[in-house]
Amino acid sequence: MNSDYCLSELELDALGEVMNISFGAAAADLAEVMDIFIHLNIPHIKTIEASGLLEYISKEIPDFESCSVIEQKYHGDFNGLALLIFPYGTEKELVSYFQQPDNISYESDEIIELEREVLMEIGNILIGACIGKLFELINSTITYFPPEVLTGKNLESSFINSHLDEENISITFRTHFKFEDRKIEGYMFLLNSKNSIPHLKKALSTFMGL
Amino acid sequence: MRLMIVDDSRASRMLIRSIISEYNSTITIIEAENGAIAVENYRKEKPEIVFLDLTMPVMDGFEALKLILEINNNAVVIVLTADIQGKSVERCMNLGAYMVMKKLPQKDIIFKTLEEIIKSRDLK
């Protein structure tokens, strides 16, 4: 592969650190809004062929097909896709953080809509803050497409229609987080197109003071 | 003077090292890539100042902070972290951190903090 499109071990490490800082800021925003504490874990960063990406995610996350996925595409100097993934059933727990304890009963379709809105809101906060900070750190600007809520099963068709070329190499940033006191956990993946690599190389060099 | 940088990211250690060296090139810098190595290094080398990350493999920064302060309850440990949630900051301060700084490290804040510590502790 052309070395212009490869990141060295040190560059991947630096990118992991940039993303770690970005996700940390996003988690702090969400923790404040929801008045909770989020346990952050060590993030993993790797490059992977886009065609193998869904298989990779399925291996990483149990019962991926039934998971709720908040997908947000973005573009700027390069294109990318953020995926925030919660195991099936988590959406009901998440709704309880946003609800007043007033025992209002909802119709089932209203509950589904409420769960979807809560997932979108959490996605907006976490993905928006994380990607925004990432682009700020690499001194670049970004435009977002509206987020969508999908199931893991539906992600495949959406992924095929995304801006990412199947033959490209994607950079995946995977982080796993847990909400204090509740059995709520989630994963975030950021997938960036091959075109991101020259921009990232330049920005990471500045970041490391080289 | 000896100073230890604890962070699992090599790039992050490089960045902090370059700031410290710019502040004073005679400072001896020790590095550790996780909390367990940091505690071991602290016991052996007794660095006057420690920059400590929180989210690390093997042993996280909270545990390392607690153990370092058990070795020396006057240890100066500056937590430098991406986890800037209020509860994390509070936990670090309750454990005895000197201060909590958010990443990215800002050169002017690090310079000012080092100046304060060196003066107040009469370090050379």
XYZ file of C-alpha atoms in Angstrom:
334
model
C 0.000 0.000 0.000
C 1.097 3.554 -0.715
C 2.829 4.833 2.444
C 0.872 8.113 2.121
C -2.150 6.078 3.194
C -0.538 4.215 6.105
C -0.317 5.482 9.644
C 2.734 4.537 11.690
C 2.415 3.014 15.153
C 3.242 6.394 16.706
C 0.683 8.197 14.528
C -2.002 5.657 15.513
C -1.054 6.165 19.160
C -1.327 9.946 18.777
C -4.670 9.616 16.981
C -5.909 7.365 19.782
C -4.927 10.071 22.256
C -6.701 12.793 20.249
C -9.838 10.658 20.131
C -9.532 9.798 23.813
C -9.449 13.514 24.665
C -12.421 14.145 22.368
C -14.499 11.324 23.847
C -13.551 12.407 27.384
C -14.922 15.904 26.691
C -18.091 14.429 25.138
C -18.639 12.091 28.101
C -18.215 14.998 30.537
C -20.940 16.926 28.658
C -23.298 13.941 28.781
C -22.517 13.252 32.460
C -23.459 16.838 33.282
C -26.721 16.757 31.319
C -27.794 13.417 32.840
C -26.225 13.979 36.269
C -24.404 10.645 36.151
C -20.868 9.313 36.191
C -19.544 7.486 33.140
C -16.766 4.949 33.549
C -14.406 5.361 30.612
C -12.289 2.476 29.382
C -9.074 2.405 27.401
C -9.918 3.058 23.749
C -8.630 0.920 20.910
C -7.649 2.263 17.548
C -6.838 0.288 14.465
C -6.997 0.455 10.708
C -9.240 -2.043 9.019
C -10.538 -2.633 5.507
C -14.000 -1.142 5.177
C -15.278 -4.395 3.646
C -14.404 -6.248 6.862
C -15.844 -3.662 9.169
C -19.273 -5.131 9.907
C -17.704 -8.511 10.637
C -15.274 -6.789 13.009
C -18.089 -4.989 14.852
C -20.160 -8.195 15.065
C -17.219 -9.974 16.691
C -16.659 -7.133 19.148
C -20.277 -6.727 20.267
C -22.461 -9.649 21.380
C -25.888 -9.848 19.647
C -24.971 -6.940 17.414
C -27.944 -7.504 15.078
C -30.421 -6.584 17.828
C -28.437 -3.589 19.125
C -29.631 0.008 18.765
C -27.284 1.964 16.541
C -27.158 5.736 16.266
C -25.406 6.529 13.029
C -24.165 9.968 12.059
C -22.267 10.755 8.896
C -20.009 13.779 8.629
C -17.895 15.468 6.028
C -15.267 18.139 5.931
C -11.697 17.770 4.761
C -12.553 14.072 4.820
C -15.676 11.935 5.184
C -16.552 9.684 8.051
C -19.196 7.863 9.970
C -19.785 7.675 13.717
C -21.646 4.735 15.253
C -22.877 4.744 18.807
C -24.085 1.273 19.757
C -26.190 0.190 22.736
C -27.255 -3.409 23.446
C -30.951 -4.250 22.932
C -33.129 -3.039 25.824
C -30.778 -0.239 26.871
C -33.060 2.354 25.281
C -35.707 1.668 27.969
C -33.169 2.333 30.737
C -31.973 5.478 28.974
C -35.511 6.862 28.734
C -35.804 6.701 32.522
C -33.020 9.291 32.847
C -35.045 11.772 30.841
C -38.493 11.062 32.316
C -40.168 12.759 35.258
C -41.338 10.265 37.919
C -45.000 11.061 37.253
C -46.217 7.643 36.085
C -47.560 8.945 32.783
C -48.587 5.938 30.720
C -47.748 5.994 27.057
C -49.120 4.056 24.116
C -46.628 1.541 22.772
C -45.936 3.571 19.611
C -45.337 6.659 21.765
C -42.832 4.703 23.857
C -40.986 3.572 20.749
C -40.858 7.186 19.508
C -39.657 8.386 22.928
C -36.909 5.766 22.979
C -35.836 6.800 19.490
C -35.718 10.475 20.505
C -33.684 9.704 23.616
C -31.208 7.672 21.562
C -30.956 10.548 19.045
C -30.355 13.053 21.836
C -27.638 10.953 23.458
C -26.127 10.407 20.030
C -26.197 14.133 19.353
C -24.381 14.910 22.585
C -21.772 12.152 22.444
C -21.109 12.059 18.715
C -21.390 15.830 18.211
C -19.027 16.695 21.047
C -16.598 13.919 20.188
C -16.334 14.577 16.448
C -16.439 18.346 16.919
C -13.545 18.192 19.348
C -11.631 15.805 17.112
C -11.882 18.166 14.128
C -10.998 21.137 16.329
C -7.875 19.338 17.556
C -6.784 18.614 14.017
C -7.677 22.182 13.026
C -10.353 21.267 10.532
C -14.055 22.064 10.017
C -16.924 19.646 9.794
C -20.537 19.380 8.578
C -22.873 16.788 10.028
C -25.702 14.876 8.412
C -28.685 14.306 10.738
C -28.309 11.226 12.961
C -30.359 8.102 12.312
C -31.417 5.369 14.675
C -31.089 1.859 13.258
C -30.719 -1.706 14.455
C -27.489 -3.583 13.954
C -29.298 -5.678 11.350
C -30.237 -2.567 9.343
C -26.771 -1.081 9.507
C -25.400 -3.153 6.661
C -27.594 -1.543 3.978
C -26.937 1.918 5.398
C -23.225 1.224 5.450
C -23.268 0.157 1.810
C -24.884 3.523 0.930
C -22.415 5.530 2.998
C -19.608 7.706 1.707
C -17.049 5.097 2.635
C -15.675 3.134 -0.246
C -15.766 -0.597 0.498
C -12.243 -0.942 -0.832
C -10.912 1.760 1.457
C -9.115 1.387 4.695
C -11.075 2.752 7.620
C -9.670 3.940 10.880
C -11.775 2.628 13.697
C -11.770 4.048 17.158
C -13.602 1.775 19.555
C -14.365 2.779 23.077
C -16.538 1.072 25.642
C -18.210 2.987 28.452
C -20.537 2.238 31.362
C -23.006 4.417 33.248
C -22.629 4.342 37.009
C -25.307 2.498 39.023
C -27.072 1.123 35.947
C -26.313 -1.792 33.711
C -25.900 0.519 30.759
C -22.952 0.181 28.487
C -22.202 1.296 24.997
C -19.639 1.395 22.252
C -18.556 4.099 19.904
C -16.894 3.531 16.543
C -15.556 6.250 14.283
C -14.851 5.286 10.718
C -12.891 7.619 8.532
C -12.274 7.326 4.830
C -8.900 6.655 3.295
C -8.836 10.316 2.207
C -8.597 11.287 5.861
C -5.109 9.869 6.214
C -3.001 12.634 4.558
C -4.939 15.266 6.581
C -4.504 13.261 9.751
C -0.782 12.723 9.187
C -0.226 16.474 8.886
C -2.388 17.296 11.907
C -0.873 14.567 14.074
C 2.598 15.801 13.294
C 1.580 19.239 14.599
C -0.147 17.652 17.590
C 3.025 15.789 18.592
C 5.104 18.931 18.147
C 7.224 17.335 15.402
C 14.990 17.583 40.081
C 13.222 14.426 38.908
C 9.795 14.363 37.321
C 7.780 11.330 36.238
C 5.319 11.241 33.318
C 2.756 8.429 33.531
C 0.648 7.822 30.432
C -0.117 4.771 28.292
C 0.134 6.870 25.129
C 3.682 7.300 23.853
C 2.619 10.364 21.853
C 1.187 11.945 24.977
C 4.390 11.255 26.949
C 6.415 12.817 24.118
C 4.242 15.921 24.165
C 4.513 16.429 27.936
C 8.250 15.680 27.830
C 8.781 18.382 25.188
C 6.918 20.952 27.328
C 8.903 20.064 30.478
C 12.204 20.151 28.589
C 11.326 23.571 27.206
C 10.602 24.756 30.753
C 13.875 23.436 32.112
C 16.158 21.106 30.198
C 18.013 20.010 33.367
C 14.971 18.227 34.845
C 15.454 14.450 34.816
C 12.380 12.868 33.269
C 11.259 9.339 34.094
C 8.437 7.697 32.138
C 5.901 4.990 32.966
C 3.246 3.500 30.697
C 0.821 2.351 33.368
C 0.010 2.835 37.035
C 1.828 -0.284 38.250
C 5.132 0.779 36.641
C 4.566 4.294 37.983
C 4.248 3.053 41.576
C 7.365 0.882 41.181
C 9.309 3.803 39.667
C 8.070 6.146 42.366
C 9.304 3.799 45.090
C 12.761 3.540 43.457
C 13.311 7.044 42.105
C 11.210 9.291 44.367
C 10.507 11.924 41.701
C 9.534 15.298 43.155
C 6.672 15.809 40.699
C 4.414 13.302 38.921
C 2.147 13.896 35.917
C -0.423 11.096 36.006
C -3.013 9.971 33.439
C -6.173 8.211 34.713
C -7.340 5.756 32.049
C -4.525 3.241 31.655
C -4.138 -0.551 31.374
C -2.851 -2.794 34.196
C -3.422 -0.189 36.913
C -5.415 3.004 36.419
C -4.428 6.447 37.649
C -6.835 6.465 40.627
C -5.190 3.389 42.132
C -1.675 4.618 41.304
C -2.439 7.986 42.928
C -3.619 6.248 46.099
C -0.512 4.014 46.264
C 1.939 6.834 45.530
C 0.424 8.891 48.344
C 0.697 5.878 50.654
C 4.434 5.815 49.893
C 4.764 9.575 50.402
C 1.789 11.568 51.630
C 3.520 14.782 50.495
C 3.927 13.564 46.917
C 3.068 16.166 44.293
C 0.849 14.388 41.777
C -0.700 16.391 38.959
C -3.453 14.418 37.278
C -3.446 15.139 33.544
C -6.481 13.494 32.014
C -9.141 13.405 29.310
C -11.683 12.271 31.930
C -12.837 15.711 33.016
C -16.142 14.702 34.602
C -16.771 16.563 37.854
C -16.918 13.312 39.835
C -13.524 12.154 38.522
C -11.922 15.485 39.419
C -13.504 15.348 42.887
C -12.283 11.780 43.425
C -8.708 12.727 42.479
C -8.723 15.727 44.798
C -10.165 13.632 47.642
C -7.402 11.069 47.117
C -4.822 13.858 47.496
C -3.890 15.004 43.983
C -2.103 18.359 43.838
C -4.374 19.396 40.988
C -6.251 18.041 37.990
C -5.435 19.374 34.532
C -7.414 18.557 31.433
C -5.736 17.290 28.303
C -4.371 18.697 26.014
C -1.649 20.023 28.275
C -1.352 23.785 27.925
C 2.214 24.984 28.000
C 1.542 28.193 29.942
C -0.481 26.385 32.632
C 2.199 23.716 33.068
C 4.937 26.368 33.294
C 2.961 28.334 35.893
C 2.169 25.218 37.937
C 5.792 24.034 37.917
C 6.918 27.504 38.976
C 4.502 27.461 41.938
C 5.525 23.958 43.052
C 9.247 24.640 42.735
C 8.962 27.851 44.787
C 6.632 26.481 47.461
C 8.594 23.240 47.921
C 12.011 24.840 47.471
C 12.944 22.349 44.740
C 16.088 22.652 42.633
